[in-house]
Coordinates of C-alpha atoms in Angstrom, one line a residue:
Chain A
M1 CA -24.9 -14.6 23.4
M2 CA -22.7 -15.7 26.1
G3 CA -25.4 -16.4 28.8
L4 CA -24.6 -13.1 30.0
D5 CA -27.6 -10.8 29.8
L6 CA -25.9 -7.5 28.9
S7 CA -29.1 -5.5 28.6
T8 CA -29.4 -5.5 32.6
W9 CA -26.1 -3.7 32.6
P10 CA -25.9 0.0 32.6
P11 CA -25.1 0.9 29.1
V12 CA -21.9 2.9 30.1
L13 CA -20.5 -0.3 31.7
V14 CA -21.3 -2.4 28.6
V15 CA -19.5 0.0 26.5
A16 CA -16.3 0.1 28.7
V17 CA -16.3 -3.5 29.0
M18 CA -16.6 -4.1 25.1
G19 CA -13.8 -1.6 24.5
L20 CA -11.5 -3.5 27.1
V21 CA -12.3 -6.8 25.2
T22 CA -11.2 -5.4 22.0
A23 CA -7.8 -4.0 23.5
L24 CA -7.2 -7.4 25.1
A25 CA -7.7 -9.1 21.6
T26 CA -4.9 -7.2 20.3
G27 CA -2.5 -9.1 22.4
L28 CA -3.7 -12.4 20.7
G29 CA -1.4 -11.2 17.5
A30 CA 1.6 -12.0 19.6
I31 CA 0.6 -15.6 19.9
P32 CA 2.1 -17.0 16.6
F33 CA 5.6 -15.7 17.9
A34 CA 5.5 -18.0 20.8
F35 CA 5.9 -20.9 18.4
I36 CA 9.1 -19.6 16.7
R37 CA 12.4 -20.5 18.1
R38 CA 15.2 -19.4 15.9
I39 CA 15.6 -15.6 14.9
D40 CA 18.0 -14.6 12.2
E41 CA 18.5 -11.8 9.9
R42 CA 16.5 -13.0 7.0
L43 CA 13.7 -13.8 9.4
V44 CA 13.7 -10.1 10.7
A45 CA 13.6 -9.0 7.0
R46 CA 10.9 -11.3 6.2
A47 CA 8.9 -10.5 9.1
D48 CA 9.1 -6.8 8.5
T49 CA 8.0 -7.0 4.8
L50 CA 5.1 -9.2 5.8
A51 CA 4.2 -6.5 8.4
A52 CA 4.4 -3.9 5.6
G53 CA 1.9 -6.2 3.4
L54 CA -0.3 -6.3 6.7
M55 CA -0.2 -2.6 7.2
L56 CA -0.9 -1.8 3.5
G57 CA -3.9 -4.2 3.8
A58 CA -5.1 -2.7 7.1
S59 CA -4.8 0.8 5.4
F60 CA -6.9 -0.2 2.7
G61 CA -9.4 -1.3 5.0
L62 CA -9.4 1.8 7.0
L63 CA -9.6 3.8 3.7
Q64 CA -12.7 1.7 2.9
E65 CA -14.3 2.5 6.1
G66 CA -13.4 6.2 5.9
R67 CA -15.2 6.3 2.6
N68 CA -18.5 5.7 4.4
H69 CA -17.9 8.7 6.7
G70 CA -16.4 11.2 4.3
M71 CA -13.4 10.5 1.8
V72 CA -12.1 14.0 1.7
Q73 CA -11.8 14.2 5.4
T74 CA -10.1 10.7 5.5
V75 CA -7.6 11.6 2.9
I76 CA -6.8 14.8 4.9
G77 CA -6.3 12.6 7.8
G78 CA -4.1 10.6 5.7
L79 CA -1.7 13.3 5.0
I80 CA -1.7 14.4 8.5
G81 CA -0.7 10.6 9.5
A82 CA 2.2 10.9 7.0
V83 CA 3.5 14.4 8.4
F84 CA 3.2 12.7 11.8
I85 CA 5.7 9.9 10.9
V86 CA 8.1 12.5 9.4
V87 CA 7.9 14.5 12.5
G88 CA 8.3 11.5 14.6
E89 CA 11.2 10.6 12.5
R90 CA 13.0 13.8 12.9
L91 CA 12.3 14.0 16.7
L92 CA 13.8 10.4 17.1
S93 CA 16.7 10.6 14.9
D94 CA 18.7 12.7 16.9
R95 CA 18.6 10.6 19.9
E96 CA 19.9 7.3 21.0
V97 CA 16.6 5.3 21.0
N98 CA 16.2 2.0 23.2
F99 CA 13.2 0.1 23.3
G100 CA 13.8 -2.8 25.8
E101 CA 16.3 -4.9 24.1
V102 CA 16.0 -3.3 20.8
S103 CA 18.2 -0.2 20.0
G104 CA 18.8 2.0 16.8
A105 CA 16.7 1.9 13.7
G106 CA 14.6 -1.0 14.8
A107 CA 13.6 0.7 18.0
K108 CA 12.8 3.9 16.1
E109 CA 10.4 1.9 13.8
I110 CA 8.8 0.1 16.7
L111 CA 8.1 3.2 18.7
L112 CA 6.8 5.0 15.6
L113 CA 4.4 2.0 14.8
L114 CA 3.4 1.9 18.5
G115 CA 2.8 5.5 18.3
V116 CA 0.7 5.4 15.3
M117 CA -1.4 2.3 16.6
T118 CA -2.0 4.0 19.9
L119 CA -3.3 7.0 18.2
H120 CA -5.4 5.2 15.7
S121 CA -6.9 3.3 18.7
F122 CA -8.4 6.6 19.8
S123 CA -10.4 6.6 16.6
E124 CA -11.2 3.0 17.0
G125 CA -12.6 3.7 20.5
V126 CA -14.7 6.5 19.1
A127 CA -16.0 4.2 16.4
V128 CA -17.1 1.7 19.0
G129 CA -18.6 4.5 21.2
V130 CA -20.4 6.1 18.3
A131 CA -21.6 2.7 17.4
F132 CA -23.2 2.1 20.7
G133 CA -25.3 5.3 20.2
G134 CA -27.1 3.6 17.5
G135 CA -28.3 0.3 19.4
Q136 CA -26.6 -2.5 21.0
Q137 CA -27.4 -5.0 18.4
L138 CA -25.3 -3.0 16.0
A139 CA -22.6 -2.3 18.5
T140 CA -22.0 -5.7 19.5
L141 CA -21.3 -6.8 16.1
I142 CA -19.0 -3.9 15.5
T143 CA -17.2 -4.5 18.6
V144 CA -16.7 -8.1 17.6
A145 CA -15.3 -6.8 14.2
I146 CA -12.8 -4.4 15.9
A147 CA -11.6 -7.0 18.2
I148 CA -11.0 -9.2 15.4
H149 CA -9.2 -6.4 13.4
N150 CA -7.1 -5.8 16.4
I151 CA -5.6 -9.2 16.1
P152 CA -3.6 -8.6 12.8
E153 CA -2.7 -5.4 14.5
G154 CA -1.0 -7.0 17.2
L155 CA 0.5 -9.2 14.7
A156 CA 2.0 -6.5 12.8
I157 CA 3.5 -4.9 16.0
S158 CA 4.7 -8.2 17.2
A159 CA 6.2 -8.9 13.7
L160 CA 8.3 -5.7 14.2
M161 CA 9.3 -6.5 17.8
Y162 CA 9.8 -10.0 18.2
P163 CA 12.5 -10.6 15.5
K164 CA 14.7 -7.9 17.1
G165 CA 14.7 -9.6 20.6
T166 CA 11.5 -8.7 22.3
S167 CA 10.0 -11.4 24.3
V168 CA 6.4 -12.8 23.4
W169 CA 4.9 -11.4 26.7
R170 CA 6.2 -8.0 26.0
C171 CA 5.0 -8.1 22.4
A172 CA 1.4 -9.0 23.8
G173 CA 1.7 -6.3 26.4
W174 CA 2.8 -3.6 24.2
S175 CA 0.0 -4.5 21.5
I176 CA -2.5 -4.3 24.3
F177 CA -1.2 -0.9 25.3
S178 CA -1.4 0.4 22.0
S179 CA -5.1 -0.5 22.0
L180 CA -5.9 0.8 25.4
P181 CA -7.1 4.2 24.1
Q182 CA -10.2 2.1 22.6
P183 CA -11.9 1.6 25.9
L184 CA -10.8 4.8 26.9
M185 CA -12.4 6.8 24.4
A186 CA -15.3 4.5 23.7
V187 CA -17.0 5.9 26.9
P188 CA -16.9 9.5 26.2
A189 CA -17.5 8.8 22.5
F190 CA -20.7 7.1 23.5
L191 CA -21.7 9.9 26.0
F192 CA -21.1 12.6 23.6
V193 CA -21.8 10.9 20.2
E194 CA -22.7 13.9 18.2
W195 CA -19.7 15.9 19.0
F196 CA -17.5 12.7 18.0
R197 CA -19.1 11.7 15.0
P198 CA -17.4 14.2 12.5
V199 CA -13.8 13.4 13.8
L200 CA -14.0 9.8 12.9
P201 CA -13.0 9.8 9.2
Y202 CA -9.9 12.0 10.2
G203 CA -8.9 9.3 12.7
L204 CA -9.3 6.4 10.4
G205 CA -7.1 8.4 7.6
F206 CA -4.6 9.2 9.9
A207 CA -3.9 5.8 10.8
A208 CA -3.9 4.7 7.1
G209 CA -1.7 7.6 5.9
A210 CA 0.8 6.9 8.7
M211 CA 1.1 3.2 7.9
V212 CA 1.2 3.8 4.1
F213 CA 3.9 6.3 4.7
M214 CA 5.9 4.3 7.2
V215 CA 6.0 1.5 4.7
L216 CA 7.1 3.5 2.0
F217 CA 9.6 5.6 4.1
E218 CA 11.1 3.1 6.5
I219 CA 10.1 -0.5 5.9
L220 CA 10.3 -1.1 2.2
P221 CA 13.8 0.5 1.5
E222 CA 15.2 -1.7 4.2
A223 CA 13.4 -4.7 2.9
Y224 CA 15.1 -4.1 -0.7
E225 CA 18.3 -4.2 1.1
S226 CA 17.8 -7.6 2.6
L227 CA 15.9 -9.4 0.3
G228 CA 15.5 -9.5 -3.5
R229 CA 13.1 -7.5 -5.4
A230 CA 10.8 -10.5 -6.3
S231 CA 11.1 -11.7 -2.8
V232 CA 9.9 -8.4 -1.4
G233 CA 7.1 -8.3 -4.1
V234 CA 5.8 -11.7 -3.2
H235 CA 5.9 -11.2 0.6
V236 CA 4.1 -8.0 0.4
S237 CA 1.5 -9.4 -2.0
V238 CA 0.7 -12.3 0.2
A239 CA 0.4 -10.3 3.5
F240 CA -1.6 -7.7 1.9
G241 CA -3.9 -10.4 0.2
A242 CA -4.5 -12.1 3.4
M243 CA -5.3 -8.9 5.5
V244 CA -7.8 -7.8 2.7
L245 CA -9.5 -11.3 2.7
F246 CA -9.5 -11.4 6.4
Q247 CA -11.1 -7.8 6.6
Q248 CA -13.7 -8.7 4.0
L249 CA -14.7 -11.8 5.6
V250 CA -15.1 -10.1 9.1
G251 CA -16.5 -6.8 8.2
Chain B
M1 CA -13.1 4.3 -30.6
V2 CA -12.6 6.2 -27.5
L3 CA -10.6 3.5 -26.3
L4 CA -8.1 3.8 -28.9
L5 CA -7.8 7.6 -28.6
A6 CA -7.6 7.5 -25.0
T7 CA -4.8 4.8 -24.8
S8 CA -3.0 6.5 -27.7
A9 CA -3.1 9.6 -25.7
A10 CA -1.7 7.9 -22.6
A11 CA 1.1 6.3 -24.4
L12 CA 2.2 9.6 -26.1
L13 CA 2.4 11.4 -22.8
T14 CA 5.4 9.1 -22.2
A15 CA 7.3 11.0 -24.9
L16 CA 6.7 14.0 -22.6
G17 CA 8.7 12.5 -20.0
A18 CA 11.8 12.5 -22.4
V19 CA 11.7 16.2 -23.0
P20 CA 12.6 17.7 -19.7
L21 CA 15.7 15.6 -19.3
P22 CA 18.0 17.3 -17.0
A23 CA 21.7 17.3 -17.0
G24 CA 24.2 16.9 -14.2
N25 CA 24.4 15.5 -10.8
A26 CA 20.7 16.2 -9.7
R27 CA 19.6 13.7 -12.4
P28 CA 19.4 10.6 -10.7
R29 CA 17.6 12.3 -7.9
L30 CA 15.0 13.7 -10.1
V31 CA 14.6 10.5 -12.1
G32 CA 14.1 8.6 -8.7
L33 CA 11.4 11.2 -7.7
A34 CA 9.7 10.9 -11.0
E35 CA 9.4 7.2 -10.7
A36 CA 8.1 7.5 -7.2
T37 CA 5.4 9.8 -8.5
A38 CA 4.5 7.1 -11.1
A39 CA 4.6 4.6 -8.5
G40 CA 2.1 6.3 -6.5
F41 CA -0.3 6.9 -9.5
M42 CA 0.1 3.3 -10.1
L43 CA -0.6 2.2 -6.6
G44 CA -3.6 4.5 -6.7
V45 CA -5.1 2.8 -9.7
S46 CA -4.4 -0.5 -8.1
H47 CA -6.4 0.7 -5.3
L48 CA -9.1 1.7 -7.5
L49 CA -9.4 -1.5 -9.1
L50 CA -9.2 -3.5 -6.0
T51 CA -12.1 -1.4 -4.6
V52 CA -14.2 -1.9 -7.9
G53 CA -13.5 -5.6 -7.6
L54 CA -14.3 -6.0 -4.0
G55 CA -17.5 -4.2 -4.5
E56 CA -18.6 -7.2 -6.5
Q57 CA -16.9 -10.5 -5.2
E58 CA -14.3 -10.3 -2.5
F59 CA -12.5 -13.8 -2.9
N60 CA -12.6 -13.6 -6.7
T61 CA -11.0 -10.3 -6.6
V62 CA -8.2 -11.3 -4.2
L63 CA -7.8 -14.5 -6.2
G64 CA -7.6 -12.5 -9.5
A65 CA -5.0 -10.3 -7.8
A66 CA -2.9 -13.1 -6.7
A67 CA -3.1 -14.3 -10.4
G68 CA -2.1 -10.9 -11.6
A69 CA 0.9 -10.7 -9.5
L70 CA 1.9 -14.2 -10.1
Y71 CA 1.6 -13.7 -13.7
T72 CA 3.8 -10.6 -13.5
L73 CA 6.5 -12.4 -11.7
L74 CA 6.5 -15.3 -14.4
V75 CA 6.8 -12.8 -17.2
Q76 CA 9.6 -11.0 -15.4
W77 CA 11.2 -14.0 -14.7
Y78 CA 11.0 -15.4 -18.3
A79 CA 12.1 -12.0 -19.9
G80 CA 15.1 -11.8 -17.5
T81 CA 14.1 -8.7 -15.9
T82 CA 13.8 -10.0 -12.3
G83 CA 16.3 -8.0 -10.3
Y84 CA 17.5 -6.4 -13.3
E85 CA 19.2 -3.2 -12.3
V86 CA 20.6 -0.6 -14.6
P87 CA 24.3 0.0 -13.5
D88 CA 24.8 3.3 -12.0
D89 CA 28.1 3.9 -13.9
L90 CA 26.5 3.1 -17.5
E91 CA 28.9 4.2 -20.3
P92 CA 27.7 5.3 -23.6
S93 CA 27.6 2.4 -26.0
Q94 CA 26.0 1.4 -29.1
P95 CA 22.0 1.5 -29.5
G96 CA 20.8 -2.1 -29.7
D97 CA 23.0 -3.0 -27.0
S98 CA 21.5 -5.4 -24.4
T99 CA 20.9 -2.4 -21.9
V100 CA 18.6 -0.7 -24.4
V101 CA 17.0 -3.7 -25.3
R102 CA 16.1 -4.9 -21.8
E103 CA 14.9 -1.5 -20.8
L104 CA 12.6 -1.4 -23.8
L105 CA 11.5 -4.9 -23.2
Q106 CA 10.8 -4.0 -19.5
S107 CA 8.9 -0.9 -20.4
S108 CA 6.9 -2.9 -23.1
L109 CA 5.9 -5.3 -20.2
H110 CA 4.8 -2.4 -18.1
S111 CA 2.8 -1.1 -20.9
A112 CA 1.1 -4.3 -21.7
A113 CA -0.2 -4.7 -18.0
E114 CA -1.2 -1.0 -18.1
G115 CA -3.1 -1.6 -21.2
I116 CA -4.8 -4.7 -20.0
A117 CA -5.8 -2.4 -16.8
I118 CA -7.4 0.3 -19.1
G119 CA -9.3 -2.6 -21.2
I120 CA -10.5 -4.0 -18.2
A121 CA -11.9 -0.8 -16.7
F122 CA -13.5 0.1 -20.0
V123 CA -15.2 -3.1 -20.1
I124 CA -16.4 -2.5 -16.6
E125 CA -17.5 1.2 -17.1
P126 CA -16.1 3.6 -19.9
R127 CA -15.8 6.4 -17.3
L128 CA -13.6 4.2 -15.3
G129 CA -11.5 3.4 -18.2
L130 CA -11.0 6.9 -19.0
L131 CA -10.0 7.8 -15.5
L132 CA -7.4 5.1 -15.6
A133 CA -6.0 6.2 -19.0
L134 CA -5.7 9.6 -17.6
V135 CA -3.9 8.5 -14.4
L136 CA -1.7 6.1 -16.3
G137 CA -0.9 8.8 -18.8
L138 CA 0.3 10.8 -16.0
H139 CA 2.1 7.9 -14.5
N140 CA 3.7 7.3 -18.0
I141 CA 5.4 10.9 -18.0
G142 CA 7.5 9.7 -14.9
E143 CA 8.1 6.4 -16.5
G144 CA 9.1 8.0 -19.7
L145 CA 11.6 10.4 -17.9
A146 CA 13.1 7.0 -16.4
I147 CA 13.4 5.4 -19.7
A148 CA 14.9 8.3 -21.5
D149 CA 17.3 8.6 -18.6
V150 CA 18.5 5.1 -19.1
L151 CA 18.7 5.3 -22.9
D152 CA 20.4 8.7 -22.8
R153 CA 23.0 7.0 -20.5
A154 CA 23.6 4.3 -23.0
G155 CA 24.1 6.9 -25.7
V156 CA 20.9 7.0 -27.5
P157 CA 20.2 10.3 -29.2
R158 CA 17.5 12.4 -27.5
R159 CA 14.9 12.4 -30.2
Q160 CA 15.5 8.5 -30.8
A161 CA 14.9 8.0 -27.4
A162 CA 11.5 9.9 -27.2
G163 CA 10.7 7.8 -30.1
L164 CA 11.6 4.6 -28.7
C165 CA 9.6 5.4 -25.6
V166 CA 6.6 5.7 -27.5
V167 CA 7.3 2.5 -29.6
A168 CA 7.6 0.7 -26.2
K169 CA 4.2 2.1 -25.2
L170 CA 2.7 0.9 -28.1
S171 CA 1.9 -2.4 -26.5
Q172 CA -0.2 -0.6 -24.1
V173 CA -2.6 0.4 -27.0
L174 CA -2.5 -3.1 -28.4
F175 CA -3.2 -4.8 -25.1
A176 CA -6.0 -2.5 -24.3
L177 CA -7.6 -3.2 -27.6
A178 CA -7.0 -6.7 -27.3
T179 CA -8.5 -6.7 -23.6
F180 CA -11.5 -4.8 -24.6
A181 CA -12.1 -7.3 -27.4
M182 CA -12.5 -10.0 -24.8
S183 CA -15.2 -8.1 -23.2
P184 CA -17.7 -10.8 -23.4
V185 CA -15.6 -13.2 -21.6
L186 CA -14.5 -10.5 -18.9
A187 CA -18.1 -9.2 -18.3
R188 CA -18.9 -12.6 -16.7
L189 CA -15.8 -12.2 -14.3
P190 CA -15.2 -8.4 -13.5
A191 CA -13.9 -9.2 -10.1
V192 CA -11.2 -11.4 -11.3
A193 CA -10.3 -9.2 -14.1
S194 CA -10.3 -6.1 -11.9
G195 CA -8.2 -8.1 -9.3
F196 CA -5.7 -9.3 -11.9
A197 CA -5.1 -5.8 -13.4
A198 CA -4.7 -4.4 -9.8
G199 CA -2.2 -7.4 -8.6
A200 CA -0.2 -7.0 -11.8
L201 CA 0.2 -3.3 -11.5
A202 CA 0.9 -3.3 -7.9
F203 CA 3.5 -6.1 -8.2
L204 CA 5.2 -3.8 -10.9
V205 CA 5.4 -1.0 -8.6
L206 CA 6.8 -3.3 -5.8
T207 CA 9.4 -5.2 -8.0
E208 CA 10.5 -2.3 -10.3
L209 CA 9.3 1.0 -10.0
L210 CA 10.0 1.4 -6.3
P211 CA 13.3 -0.5 -5.8
D212 CA 14.7 1.7 -8.8
A213 CA 13.5 5.0 -7.1
Y214 CA 15.1 4.1 -3.7
R215 CA 18.4 3.6 -5.4
K216 CA 18.5 7.2 -6.7
A217 CA 16.4 9.5 -4.4
P218 CA 16.1 10.2 -1.0
K219 CA 13.4 8.0 0.7
I220 CA 11.6 10.8 2.3
G221 CA 10.9 12.3 -1.2
I222 CA 9.9 9.0 -2.4
A223 CA 7.6 8.2 0.4
G224 CA 6.1 11.8 0.2
L225 CA 5.4 11.8 -3.6
A226 CA 4.2 8.3 -3.8
T227 CA 1.8 9.1 -1.1
A228 CA 0.6 12.3 -2.8
A229 CA 0.2 10.6 -6.0
A230 CA -1.8 8.0 -4.7
A231 CA -3.9 10.3 -2.4
I232 CA -4.7 12.3 -5.6
V233 CA -6.0 9.3 -7.4
V234 CA -8.0 8.1 -4.3
L235 CA -9.7 11.6 -4.4
L236 CA -10.2 11.5 -8.2
E237 CA -11.9 7.9 -7.9
D238 CA -14.2 9.2 -5.0
S239 CA -15.4 12.1 -7.2
L240 CA -16.2 9.6 -10.0
V241 CA -17.9 7.1 -7.9

């Protein structure tokens, strides 16, 4: 494919490298924000609302994928994800939260989203590792798919972070950080495929449920305060539609 | 026809919402939570329709969804219900007042969209249509509570309110039947139709049900109930398919 003959590499190394590539791809999601100069409150509100749409779209895709591995487990994972957000919110609410240049409610949201994305990456890593257990052709395809999926994830993270004052490099850095569990989990998942396979739908559902809950619990209420109802509806719909289309075309 | 029975049942369930109208300070919170549950059911239905459409043709489904959302936006704008909010300190006034009329108009538009969704689902597969009628019927209970709340605060007597709710919902039956009558056309574009219904319903949730709910009830309750209701629908659809 790239002139590199991967079949000569030891499989474990291939898995590790592929996992790393998918993690780095997440950083690409920060790139659009390198081109934005002015930040004002309306931009923050709009970006957050778009992020909400992206997250709903991603959750939709995750549910689709989870269906292939067991819907009930996926939904259970989803409910656990929702609870995770509630617990996280409670833990963070009593403290002064600072995240780099951001403080207060914005910092809380960022921390929660990063937490969700990072945990979710564990299950993505498992997906990559398990896929490699089924042969390299399929695995490369899945890796590319996950890498490309990571870009909008980085976009959503950056959309939440950048308008609140985080630099583009930091956005990219944190986005990549949130995906680091992918290579970390891919290797053991590859080596112990049979053990990890049943966990996958819970992981997928977890991310979906957490994101949906976060949209309903944090992002939308704030959006309605800053933007009109119709505006919120349009922003979410556009971002959702774009995300779903993207996932359909890639997956 | 089965469709007629199903949508009528769903419409009648709205009246159920008017029954347990509680008094006192807890009311706005309860109404908000009911709306959140209704929103969750509707989102679940939207998800279901999207899944069905995407199974057929991806781009057409998204296109249909965009059309559905846009259509809803235009209807809202035309009917003057965009950004319309019932004031919190509503005083009792004569029925036929603009508040009552607007509320019923908004409800009729909701019902029309729901009717279209049920009709489309029936065209695709009768069991799907029944599932939609069931879930939207449940959703109607929550909506009925919300409508009755507004009517009651506007001074409409209880029984009259229940009756008006059902009347508003009749458009659901009408539109369901009308949509079903168009089945030869729809059968050739199932993805677009499915997407259209999904987009319209989701847009209603985003622009009317959710913002209303947030103004009345704590957001954790809203998020929790909406998520739970949607999860129920997702599980139901899985057992169907």
